[in-house]
Structures are given as C-alpha cells and as structure tokens.
Short mmCIF file of C-alpha atoms and ligand atoms in Angstrom, two decimals:
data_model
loop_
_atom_site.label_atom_id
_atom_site.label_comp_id
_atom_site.label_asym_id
_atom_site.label_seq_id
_atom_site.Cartn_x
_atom_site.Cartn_y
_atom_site.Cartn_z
CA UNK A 706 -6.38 34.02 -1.74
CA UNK A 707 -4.19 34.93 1.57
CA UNK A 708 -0.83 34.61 0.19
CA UNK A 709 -0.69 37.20 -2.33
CA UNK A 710 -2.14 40.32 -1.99
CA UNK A 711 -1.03 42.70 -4.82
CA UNK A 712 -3.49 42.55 -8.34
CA UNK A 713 -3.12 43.11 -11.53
CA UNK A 714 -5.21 46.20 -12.66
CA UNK A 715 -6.79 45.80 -16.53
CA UNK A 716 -4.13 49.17 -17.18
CA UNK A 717 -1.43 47.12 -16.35
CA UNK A 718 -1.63 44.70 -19.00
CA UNK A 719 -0.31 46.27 -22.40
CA UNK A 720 0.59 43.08 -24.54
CA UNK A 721 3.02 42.78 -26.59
CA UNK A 722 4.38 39.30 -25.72
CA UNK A 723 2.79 35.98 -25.71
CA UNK A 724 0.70 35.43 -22.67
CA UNK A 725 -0.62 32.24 -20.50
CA UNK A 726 -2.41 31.85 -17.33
CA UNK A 727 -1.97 29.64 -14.50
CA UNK A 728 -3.86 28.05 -11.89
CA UNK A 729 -4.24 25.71 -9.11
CA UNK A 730 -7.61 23.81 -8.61
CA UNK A 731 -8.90 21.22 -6.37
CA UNK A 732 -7.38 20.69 -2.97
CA UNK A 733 -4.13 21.70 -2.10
CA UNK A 734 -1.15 19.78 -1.71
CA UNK A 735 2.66 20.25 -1.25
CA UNK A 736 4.23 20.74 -4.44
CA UNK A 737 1.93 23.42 -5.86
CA UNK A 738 4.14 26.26 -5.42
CA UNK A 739 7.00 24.72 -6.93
CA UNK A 740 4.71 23.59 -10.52
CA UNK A 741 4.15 27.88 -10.42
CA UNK A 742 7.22 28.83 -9.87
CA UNK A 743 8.95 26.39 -12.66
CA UNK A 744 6.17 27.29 -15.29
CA UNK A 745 7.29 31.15 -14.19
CA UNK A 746 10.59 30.70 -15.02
CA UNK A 747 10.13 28.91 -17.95
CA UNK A 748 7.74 31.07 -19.91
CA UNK A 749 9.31 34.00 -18.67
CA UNK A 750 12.82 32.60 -19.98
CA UNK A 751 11.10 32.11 -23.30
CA UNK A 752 10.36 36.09 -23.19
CA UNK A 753 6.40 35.24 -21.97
CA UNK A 754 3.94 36.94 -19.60
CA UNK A 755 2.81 35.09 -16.53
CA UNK A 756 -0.65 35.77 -15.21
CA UNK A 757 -2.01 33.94 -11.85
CA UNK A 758 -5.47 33.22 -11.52
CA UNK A 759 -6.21 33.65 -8.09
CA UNK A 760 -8.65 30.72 -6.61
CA UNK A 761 -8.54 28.31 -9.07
CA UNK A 762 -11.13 29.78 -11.78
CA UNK A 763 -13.35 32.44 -9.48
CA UNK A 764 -10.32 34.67 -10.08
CA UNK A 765 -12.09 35.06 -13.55
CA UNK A 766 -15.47 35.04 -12.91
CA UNK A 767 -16.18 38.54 -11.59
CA UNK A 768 -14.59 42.21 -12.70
CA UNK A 769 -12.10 43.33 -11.84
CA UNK A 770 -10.45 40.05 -12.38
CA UNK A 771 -8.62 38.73 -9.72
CA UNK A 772 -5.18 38.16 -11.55
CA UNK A 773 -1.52 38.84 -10.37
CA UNK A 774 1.35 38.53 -12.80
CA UNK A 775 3.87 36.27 -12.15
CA UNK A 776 7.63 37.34 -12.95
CA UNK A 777 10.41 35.71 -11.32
CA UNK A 778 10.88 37.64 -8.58
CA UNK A 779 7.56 37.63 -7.05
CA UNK A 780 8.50 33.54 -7.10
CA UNK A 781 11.25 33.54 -5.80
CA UNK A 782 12.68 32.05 -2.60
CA UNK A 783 10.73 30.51 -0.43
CA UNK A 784 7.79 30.07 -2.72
CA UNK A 785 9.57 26.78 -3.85
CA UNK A 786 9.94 25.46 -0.36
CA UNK A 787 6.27 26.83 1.26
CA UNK A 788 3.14 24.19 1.02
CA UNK A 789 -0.02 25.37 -0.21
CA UNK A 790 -0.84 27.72 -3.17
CA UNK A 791 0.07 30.94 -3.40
CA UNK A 792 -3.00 31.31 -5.72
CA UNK A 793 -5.62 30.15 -3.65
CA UNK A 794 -7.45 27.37 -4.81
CA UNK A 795 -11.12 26.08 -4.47
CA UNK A 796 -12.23 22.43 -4.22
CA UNK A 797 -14.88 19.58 -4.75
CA UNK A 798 -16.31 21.95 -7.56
CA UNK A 799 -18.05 24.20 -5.37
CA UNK A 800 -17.45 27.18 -7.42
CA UNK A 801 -17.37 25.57 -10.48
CA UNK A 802 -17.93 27.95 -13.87
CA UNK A 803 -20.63 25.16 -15.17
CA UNK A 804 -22.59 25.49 -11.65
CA UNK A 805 -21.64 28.67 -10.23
CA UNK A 806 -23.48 29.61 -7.06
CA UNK A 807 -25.44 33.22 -8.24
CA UNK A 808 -26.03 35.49 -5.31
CA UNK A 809 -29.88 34.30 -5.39
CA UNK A 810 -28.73 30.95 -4.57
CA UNK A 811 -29.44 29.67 -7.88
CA UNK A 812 -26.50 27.99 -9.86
CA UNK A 813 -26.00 29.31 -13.54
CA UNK A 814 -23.63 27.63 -16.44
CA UNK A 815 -20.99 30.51 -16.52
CA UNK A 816 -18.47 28.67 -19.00
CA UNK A 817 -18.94 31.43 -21.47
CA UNK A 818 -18.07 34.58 -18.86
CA UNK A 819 -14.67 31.97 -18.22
CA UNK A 820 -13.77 31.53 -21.84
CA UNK A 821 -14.75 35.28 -22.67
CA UNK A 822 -12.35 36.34 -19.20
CA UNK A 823 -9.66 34.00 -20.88
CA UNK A 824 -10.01 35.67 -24.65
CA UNK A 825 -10.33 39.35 -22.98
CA UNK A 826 -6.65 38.19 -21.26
CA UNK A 827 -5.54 37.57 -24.49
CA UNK A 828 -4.57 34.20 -22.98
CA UNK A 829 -2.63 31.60 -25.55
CA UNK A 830 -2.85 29.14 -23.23
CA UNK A 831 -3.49 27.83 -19.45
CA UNK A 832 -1.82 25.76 -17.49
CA UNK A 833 -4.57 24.10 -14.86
CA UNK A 834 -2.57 22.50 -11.60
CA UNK A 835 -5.31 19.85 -10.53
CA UNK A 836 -7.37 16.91 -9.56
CA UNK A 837 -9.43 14.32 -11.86
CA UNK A 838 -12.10 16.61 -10.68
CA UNK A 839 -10.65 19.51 -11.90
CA UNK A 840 -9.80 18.46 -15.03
CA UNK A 841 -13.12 17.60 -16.10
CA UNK A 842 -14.58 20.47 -15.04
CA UNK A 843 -12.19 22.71 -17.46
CA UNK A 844 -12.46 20.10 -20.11
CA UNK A 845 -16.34 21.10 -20.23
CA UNK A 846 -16.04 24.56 -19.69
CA UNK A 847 -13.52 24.46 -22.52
CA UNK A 848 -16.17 22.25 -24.60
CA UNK A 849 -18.82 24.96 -23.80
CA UNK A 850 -16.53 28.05 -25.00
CA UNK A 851 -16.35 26.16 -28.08
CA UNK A 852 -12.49 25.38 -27.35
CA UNK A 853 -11.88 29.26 -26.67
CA UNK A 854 -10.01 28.02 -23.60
CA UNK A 855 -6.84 25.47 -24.26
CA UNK A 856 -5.02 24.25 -21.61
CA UNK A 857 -2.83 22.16 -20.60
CA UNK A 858 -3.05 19.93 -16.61
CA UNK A 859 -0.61 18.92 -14.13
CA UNK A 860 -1.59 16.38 -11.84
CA UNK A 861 -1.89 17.10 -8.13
CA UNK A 862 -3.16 15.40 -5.14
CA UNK A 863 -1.64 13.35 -1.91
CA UNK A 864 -4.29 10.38 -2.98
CA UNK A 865 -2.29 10.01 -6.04
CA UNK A 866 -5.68 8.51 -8.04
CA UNK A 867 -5.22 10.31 -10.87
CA UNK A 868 -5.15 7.90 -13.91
CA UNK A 869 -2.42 7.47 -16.22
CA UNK A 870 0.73 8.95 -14.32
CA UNK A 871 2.91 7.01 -11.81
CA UNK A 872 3.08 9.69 -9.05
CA UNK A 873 0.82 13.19 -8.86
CA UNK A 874 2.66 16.46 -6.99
CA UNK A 875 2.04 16.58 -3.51
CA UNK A 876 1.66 12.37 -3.08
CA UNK A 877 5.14 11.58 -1.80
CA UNK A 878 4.85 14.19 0.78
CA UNK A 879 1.69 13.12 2.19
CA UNK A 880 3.27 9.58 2.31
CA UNK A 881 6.83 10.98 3.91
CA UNK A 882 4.36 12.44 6.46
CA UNK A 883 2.34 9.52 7.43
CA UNK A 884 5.36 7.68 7.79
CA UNK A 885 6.90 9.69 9.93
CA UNK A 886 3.81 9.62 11.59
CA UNK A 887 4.49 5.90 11.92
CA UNK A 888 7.80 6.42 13.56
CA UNK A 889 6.56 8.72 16.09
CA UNK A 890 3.65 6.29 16.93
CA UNK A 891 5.83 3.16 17.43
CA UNK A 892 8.01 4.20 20.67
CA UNK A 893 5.25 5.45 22.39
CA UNK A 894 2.77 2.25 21.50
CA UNK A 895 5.81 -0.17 22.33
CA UNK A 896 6.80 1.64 25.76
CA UNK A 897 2.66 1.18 26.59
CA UNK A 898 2.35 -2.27 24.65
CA UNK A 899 -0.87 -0.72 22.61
CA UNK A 900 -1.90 -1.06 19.60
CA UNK A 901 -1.93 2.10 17.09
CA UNK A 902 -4.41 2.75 14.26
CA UNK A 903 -3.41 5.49 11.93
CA UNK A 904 -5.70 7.01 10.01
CA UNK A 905 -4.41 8.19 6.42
CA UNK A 906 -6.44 10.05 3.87
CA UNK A 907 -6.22 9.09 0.16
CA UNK A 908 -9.96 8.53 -0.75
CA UNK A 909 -10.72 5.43 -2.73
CA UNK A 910 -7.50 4.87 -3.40
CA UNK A 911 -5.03 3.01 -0.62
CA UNK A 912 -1.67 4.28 -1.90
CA UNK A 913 -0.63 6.54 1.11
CA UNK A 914 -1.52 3.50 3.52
CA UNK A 915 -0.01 0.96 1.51
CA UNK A 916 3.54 3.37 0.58
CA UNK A 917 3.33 4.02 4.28
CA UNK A 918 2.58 1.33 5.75
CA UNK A 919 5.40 -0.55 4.34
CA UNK A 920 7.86 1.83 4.88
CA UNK A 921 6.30 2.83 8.39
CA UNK A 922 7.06 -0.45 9.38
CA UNK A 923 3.26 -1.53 10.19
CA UNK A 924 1.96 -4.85 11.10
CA UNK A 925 -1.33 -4.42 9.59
CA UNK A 926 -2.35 -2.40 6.25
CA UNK A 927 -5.92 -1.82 5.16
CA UNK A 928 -6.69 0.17 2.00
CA UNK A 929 -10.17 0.31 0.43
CA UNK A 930 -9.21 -2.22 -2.29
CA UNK A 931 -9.02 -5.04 -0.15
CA UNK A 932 -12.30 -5.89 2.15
CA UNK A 933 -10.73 -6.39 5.79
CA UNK A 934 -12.35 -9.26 8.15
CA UNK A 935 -11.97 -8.28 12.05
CA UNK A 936 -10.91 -12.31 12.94
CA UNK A 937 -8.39 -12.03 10.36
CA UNK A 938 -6.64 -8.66 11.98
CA UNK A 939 -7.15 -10.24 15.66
CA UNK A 940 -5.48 -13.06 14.69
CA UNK A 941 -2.34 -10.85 13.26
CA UNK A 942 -2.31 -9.17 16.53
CA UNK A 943 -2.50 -12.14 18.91
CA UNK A 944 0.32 -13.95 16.87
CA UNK A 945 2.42 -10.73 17.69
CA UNK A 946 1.94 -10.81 21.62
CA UNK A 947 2.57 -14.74 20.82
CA UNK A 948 5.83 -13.97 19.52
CA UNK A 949 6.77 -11.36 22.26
CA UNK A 950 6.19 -8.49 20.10
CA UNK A 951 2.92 -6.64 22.67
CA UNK A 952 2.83 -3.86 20.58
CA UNK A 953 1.45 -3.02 16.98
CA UNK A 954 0.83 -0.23 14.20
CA UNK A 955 -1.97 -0.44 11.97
CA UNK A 956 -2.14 1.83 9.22
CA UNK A 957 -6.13 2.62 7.64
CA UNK A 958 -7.01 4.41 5.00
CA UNK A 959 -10.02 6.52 5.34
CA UNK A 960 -12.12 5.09 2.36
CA UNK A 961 -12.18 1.44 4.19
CA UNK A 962 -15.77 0.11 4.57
CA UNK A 963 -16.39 -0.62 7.78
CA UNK A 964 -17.64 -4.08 8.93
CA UNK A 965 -20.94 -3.93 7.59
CA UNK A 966 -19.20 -2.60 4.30
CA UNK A 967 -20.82 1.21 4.62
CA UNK A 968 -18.65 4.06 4.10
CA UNK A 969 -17.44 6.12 7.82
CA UNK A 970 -18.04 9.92 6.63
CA UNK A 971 -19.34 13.22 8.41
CA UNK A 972 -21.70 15.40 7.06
CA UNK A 973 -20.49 19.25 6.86
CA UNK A 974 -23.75 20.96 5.98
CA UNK A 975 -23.94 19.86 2.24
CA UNK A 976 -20.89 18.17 2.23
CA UNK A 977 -19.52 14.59 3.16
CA UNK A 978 -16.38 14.07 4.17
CA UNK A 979 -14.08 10.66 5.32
CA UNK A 980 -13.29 10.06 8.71
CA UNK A 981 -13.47 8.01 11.52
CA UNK A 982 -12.98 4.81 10.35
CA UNK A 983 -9.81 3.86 12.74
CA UNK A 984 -12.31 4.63 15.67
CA UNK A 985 -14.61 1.86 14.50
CA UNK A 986 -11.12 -0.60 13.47
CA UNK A 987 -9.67 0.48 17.23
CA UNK A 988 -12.81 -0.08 19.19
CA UNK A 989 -13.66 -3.49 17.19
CA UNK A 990 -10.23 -4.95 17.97
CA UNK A 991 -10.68 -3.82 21.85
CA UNK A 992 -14.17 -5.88 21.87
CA UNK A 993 -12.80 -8.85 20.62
CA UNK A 994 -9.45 -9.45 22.05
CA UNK A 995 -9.21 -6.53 24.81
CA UNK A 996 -6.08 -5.12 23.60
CA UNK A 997 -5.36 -1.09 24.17
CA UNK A 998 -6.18 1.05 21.55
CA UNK A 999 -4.70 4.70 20.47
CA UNK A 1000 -6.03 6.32 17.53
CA UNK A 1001 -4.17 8.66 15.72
CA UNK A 1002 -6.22 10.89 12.47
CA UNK A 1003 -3.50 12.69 10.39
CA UNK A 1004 -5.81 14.53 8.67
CA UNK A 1005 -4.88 17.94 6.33
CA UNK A 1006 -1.34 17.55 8.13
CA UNK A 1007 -0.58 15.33 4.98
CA UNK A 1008 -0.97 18.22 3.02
CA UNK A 1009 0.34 21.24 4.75
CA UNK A 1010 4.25 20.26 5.23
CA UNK A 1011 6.75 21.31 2.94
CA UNK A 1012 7.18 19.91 -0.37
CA UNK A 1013 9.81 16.93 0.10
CA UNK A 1014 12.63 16.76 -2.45
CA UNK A 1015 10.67 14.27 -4.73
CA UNK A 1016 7.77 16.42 -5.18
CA UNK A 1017 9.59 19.36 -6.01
CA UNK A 1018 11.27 17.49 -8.86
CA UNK A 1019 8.08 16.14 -9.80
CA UNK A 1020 6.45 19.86 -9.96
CA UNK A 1021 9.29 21.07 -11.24
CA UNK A 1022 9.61 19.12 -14.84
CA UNK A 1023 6.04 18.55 -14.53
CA UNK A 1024 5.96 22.52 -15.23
CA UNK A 1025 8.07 23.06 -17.54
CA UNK A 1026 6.94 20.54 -19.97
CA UNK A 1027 3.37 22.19 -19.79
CA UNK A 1028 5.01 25.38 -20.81
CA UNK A 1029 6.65 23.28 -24.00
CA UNK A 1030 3.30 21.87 -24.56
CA UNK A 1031 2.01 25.14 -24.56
CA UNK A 1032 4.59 26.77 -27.27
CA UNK A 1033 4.41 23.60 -29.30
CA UNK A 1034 0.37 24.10 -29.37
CA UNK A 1035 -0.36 20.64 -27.56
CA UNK A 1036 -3.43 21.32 -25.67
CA UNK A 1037 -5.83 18.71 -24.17
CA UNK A 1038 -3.38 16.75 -22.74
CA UNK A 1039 -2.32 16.14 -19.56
CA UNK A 1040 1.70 15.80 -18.26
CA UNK A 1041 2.68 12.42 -16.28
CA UNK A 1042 5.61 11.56 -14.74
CA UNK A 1043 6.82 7.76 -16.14
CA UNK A 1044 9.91 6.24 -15.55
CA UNK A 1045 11.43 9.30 -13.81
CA UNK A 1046 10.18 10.84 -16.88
CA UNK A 1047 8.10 13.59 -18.06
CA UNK A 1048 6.06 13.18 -20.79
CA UNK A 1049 2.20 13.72 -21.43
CA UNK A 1050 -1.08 11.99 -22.39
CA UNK A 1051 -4.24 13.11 -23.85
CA UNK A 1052 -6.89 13.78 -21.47
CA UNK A 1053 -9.28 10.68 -22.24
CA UNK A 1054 -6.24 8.06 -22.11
CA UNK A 1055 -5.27 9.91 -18.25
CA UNK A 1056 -9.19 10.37 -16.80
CA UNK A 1057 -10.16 7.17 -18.44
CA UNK A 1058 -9.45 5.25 -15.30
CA UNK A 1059 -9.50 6.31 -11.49
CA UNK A 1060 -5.80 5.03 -10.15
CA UNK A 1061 -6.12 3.10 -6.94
CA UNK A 1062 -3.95 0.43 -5.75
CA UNK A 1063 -3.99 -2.42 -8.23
CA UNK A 1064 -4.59 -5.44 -6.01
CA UNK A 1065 -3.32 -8.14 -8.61
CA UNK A 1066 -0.13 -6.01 -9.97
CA UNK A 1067 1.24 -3.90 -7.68
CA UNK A 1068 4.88 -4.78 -6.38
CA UNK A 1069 3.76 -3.48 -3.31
CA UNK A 1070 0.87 -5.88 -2.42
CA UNK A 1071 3.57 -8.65 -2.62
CA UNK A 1072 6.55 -6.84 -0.64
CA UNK A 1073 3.39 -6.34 2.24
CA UNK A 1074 2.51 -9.81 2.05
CA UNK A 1075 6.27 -11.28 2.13
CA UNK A 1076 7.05 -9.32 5.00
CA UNK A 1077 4.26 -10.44 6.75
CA UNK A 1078 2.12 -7.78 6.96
CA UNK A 1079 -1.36 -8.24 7.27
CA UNK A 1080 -3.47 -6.51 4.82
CA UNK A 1081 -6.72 -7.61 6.08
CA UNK A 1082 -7.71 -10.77 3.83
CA UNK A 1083 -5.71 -13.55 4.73
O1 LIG B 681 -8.26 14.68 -2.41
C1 LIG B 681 -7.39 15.12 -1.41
C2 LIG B 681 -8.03 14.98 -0.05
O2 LIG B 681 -7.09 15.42 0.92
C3 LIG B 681 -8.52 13.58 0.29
O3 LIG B 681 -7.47 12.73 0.65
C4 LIG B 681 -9.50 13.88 1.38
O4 LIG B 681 -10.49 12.88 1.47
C5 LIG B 681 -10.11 15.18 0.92
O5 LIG B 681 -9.19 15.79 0.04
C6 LIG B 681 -10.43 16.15 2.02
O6 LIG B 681 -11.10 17.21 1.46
P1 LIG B 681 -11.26 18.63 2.14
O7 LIG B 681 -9.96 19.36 2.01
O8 LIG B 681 -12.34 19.26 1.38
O9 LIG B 681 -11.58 18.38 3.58
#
C-alpha cells in the first residue's frame, strides 16, 4: 500500500481493550477513506483499538503482518477528503485467501492462515469495505475458519450493483464525474456540430449512464439492460439536425453488447476488461448517416476524484453503524443505505440479487423517456 508507510510491529500490540480490524477490498472508489476514518472515530470513541489491514486481506497472509493501527490522528484531515484507500486494496480476487497465488505458481486454499492471522490479532470483529465480489470471498473464508472470522461489509463501488442497498460509497461520485464530463463535452460538440459518445464504466449495470445521462443532459442513453438498434439511434440523431439542434451527446455504458450482441473487452494477459464499445457506437453512426464523431472513455477518472459530499455522508453513517453492529455482536450482515437511512441486511437477502437498472421500475427509465431521450429501443 503507497499511502501509509509506518507498521505495526507484533510488540506493539499489548491488548487490553477490545479490538477490530478494517479493510478495503475490491476496486477502489471515492468514499473509502471517509468509511475508515468514521469507523476510527467511532470505535476509538467507544475506548476500542483500530487495526488496518493493509491490501485488502494479503496484509494478513504473510509474517510480519502488514497492519497499521488506526487512532484518530493518523485519520485525520485530509484523509476524509483524498480518493482512494489509504489501505491499499486488491481486486477481481486475484489474491484471494481461498486461491492464493503460492510462489510456485500454484494456488492454495489459505482461509485457515486468514482466520488464524485474525484470532492471533485477537480481532472481535472486522469491518470489510467492498464489492459483491468481496463479500463472498470473506463469507467463505469465514465458512472455512469455521466462523473464526465475523465481520461485518460496507458496500463500495461506482457501478453501484450491489444488491439490496439504494446507493454503494463511491457511486455518486463516479456519476458527478461523468456528468461533468457531459458538460465539458457539450460546448465543444455544439461549437463543431458533432456528435459525442461517452463512455462510462459501471459493468452490467447502467446506473452511471442512466444517473448521468439524465442529468448530463444527453440525447441518447444506452445501458446494458436495454438492447440498442443502430436505425433507432440514427433516427434520434437525424430528428435533432431536423429540429436545428446539429449537435448531440450520447452517453454508453461499457457493458453494452455491441450490434451483433458480443461483449467489447480487452484482454490484459489473464484478465478481461470493458472497453471500447463507444468506438464501435461512434463509427456505426458515422457509416450510416455520416455525422462527426468524438469519442470520449472516462475510464478510472470516475474513481480517482474526491469523494463528493453525498458519498462522504454515505461512508460516513455507513461506518459507524458497522462499528454498532460490531458491539451489538451482529455479524453476517451487510449495512445499506435506505431512505437516507442506515440500516443493515443479512448477507443472503443483499448478494441474493446483482442490482442493475430495473428496466420496468425505475423512475428514471420514465423521466429518460418523457424527456425524450433516446435509450436505444424505441
Ligand atoms: O467495479 C468497478 C470498476 O471500476 C468497473 O466499473 C470496471 O469495469 C472495473 O472496475 C475496472 O476494473 P480494473 O480497476 O481492474 O481495471
């Protein structure tokens, strides 16, 4: 992890108070720093230790442990308002404890060296800062330790697909950022009467193009939910210059299928990421109705700005309600934000269902539609 560098030696640690851990898994997002620094000040105002596992949970997996403890003043400041993690995180599972890559190459189940790390710690609890992804992956290690390891999840991620909570940490930044990215695209593509594709991340699930779109002010909106036909988004565009309007924003996710309904991913040796699909939307609508085409892919910006107001909030009560979950020995559940609420939800009722847009509910699907936005279909 680059952001801290001091560590807790094993000499350090004489216990006398209640301890938990804390860590952040899965990619990172804006918002992360603010979850540690609430849970911090919570626990610690409850007369707790903090310890920090550095890089989600590799921090535990070799001696010495890779651990710093957290007291209020090493969270301080501008912790709050900086994006990333300032305990390193790890994603797509690569160094998962149930798979862990061995020096050999091999991969070895090392869920009991985790739950023995977390015993030896003389942890009462952890607090896991994550994906879907991540989730599951402590939910089995913790299975395997034969529920040695409790813990408690906040949800995190700018896709905001995790199931059973109205809005993860990090998710209204990355959808502040594409729509500013939607204001800074619309002079320039009205002063050259072009049209702009922006390219949001999100995975599966369409919420940053839809939240953005609308609020970006785009013409046309396709999310991975709805299968887009090219006539259908020519037509949109056409009506436009009908009207007098010769310029246009498109907003498109990065899950879309493309038109022969295959995925648009690169291969980075073993993994496969999204990306490219508003190069195959922009050079599509050039072939059949000749109109100029910018592409714009926002990319990991949508996750490195700083934490907007919202997600702070979010993080914040987020993180202090896993620390009362904690004291009031509620593990296996994960904390969602309702209503402008916190409250939380066992794990199988929140990773029961992967959270992308709902097509048939959603508010949003109709505000797009009445304003005449074009989401692809009709
Ligand atoms: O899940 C968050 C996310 O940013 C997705 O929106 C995106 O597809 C993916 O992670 C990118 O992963 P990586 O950081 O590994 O490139």
């Amino acid at each position: 992890c680059g952001f801290l560098n001091f560590r807790m030696k094993e000499s350090d640690m004489t216990q006398q108070k209640k301890r938990i851990g804390i860590l952040t898994s899965g990619g990172d997002c804006a918002g992360l720093n603010a979850a540690i620094r609430a849970a911090t000040y919570a626990a610690v105002e409850r007369g707790w230790e903090v310890i920090g596992i550095l890089d989600s949970t590799c921090g535990l997996m070799e001696k010495p442990y890779r651990i710093v403890h957290l007291t209020k003043e090493a969270v301080d400041g501008f912790v709050m308002r900086a994006a990333g993690t300032i305990l390193g995180t790890t994603s797509k599972g690569s160094n998962s404890p149930l798979n862990y890559p061995m020096p050999d190459g091999s991969k070895k189940d090392r869920s009991i060296d985790f739950a023995n790390a977390y015993h030896e710690l003389k942890l009462e609890g952890l607090i896991v800062i994550g994906g879907d992804g991540s989730m599951g992956i402590l939910r089995e290690v913790s299975r395997r330790s034969g529920g040695i390891v409790k813990f408690v999840g906040i949800p995190k991620t700018i896709d905001n697909d995790v199931g059973g909570t109205e809005q993860t940490i990090g998710f209204d930044t990355a959808f502040a950022v594409a729509t500013e990215a939607l204001d800074r695209l619309q002079p320039t593509a009205a002063s050259h009467q072009r049209v702009m594709v922006l390219e949001v991340m999100g995975r599966e699930a369409g919420h940053i193009a839809l939240n953005a779109g609308i609020a970006g002010g785009a013409d046309v909106i396709l999310i991975p939910e709805i299968p887009y036909k090219l006539d259908v988004v020519c037509a949109k565009l056409q009506k436009l210059r009908s009207e007098g309007r010769m310029h246009s924003l498109i907003v498109v996710a990065e899950a879309l299928r493309d038109a022969g309904g295959k995925k648009v991913q690169t291969k980075y040796g073993d993994q496969v990421r999204y990306g490219g699909i508003a190069q195959v939307i922009a050079h599509d609508i050039n072939a059949a109705i000749g109109a100029e085409c910018r592409v714009t892919v926002l990319g990991h910006v949508q996750r490195g700005a700083a934490p907007t107001a919202m997600d702070r909030l979010v993080a914040t009560a987020s993180a202090v309600h896993a620390v009362d979950l904690i004291e009031a020995g509620q593990f296996d559940r994960m904390v969602i934000w309702k209503g402008r609420q916190v409250t939380s939800v066992p794990f199988d009722e929140a990773l029961a269902k992967y959270h992308t847009v709902d097509v048939a509910k959603d508010s949003l699907i109709r505000t797009a539609r009445a304003m005449g936005v074009c989401l692809g279909d009709a």
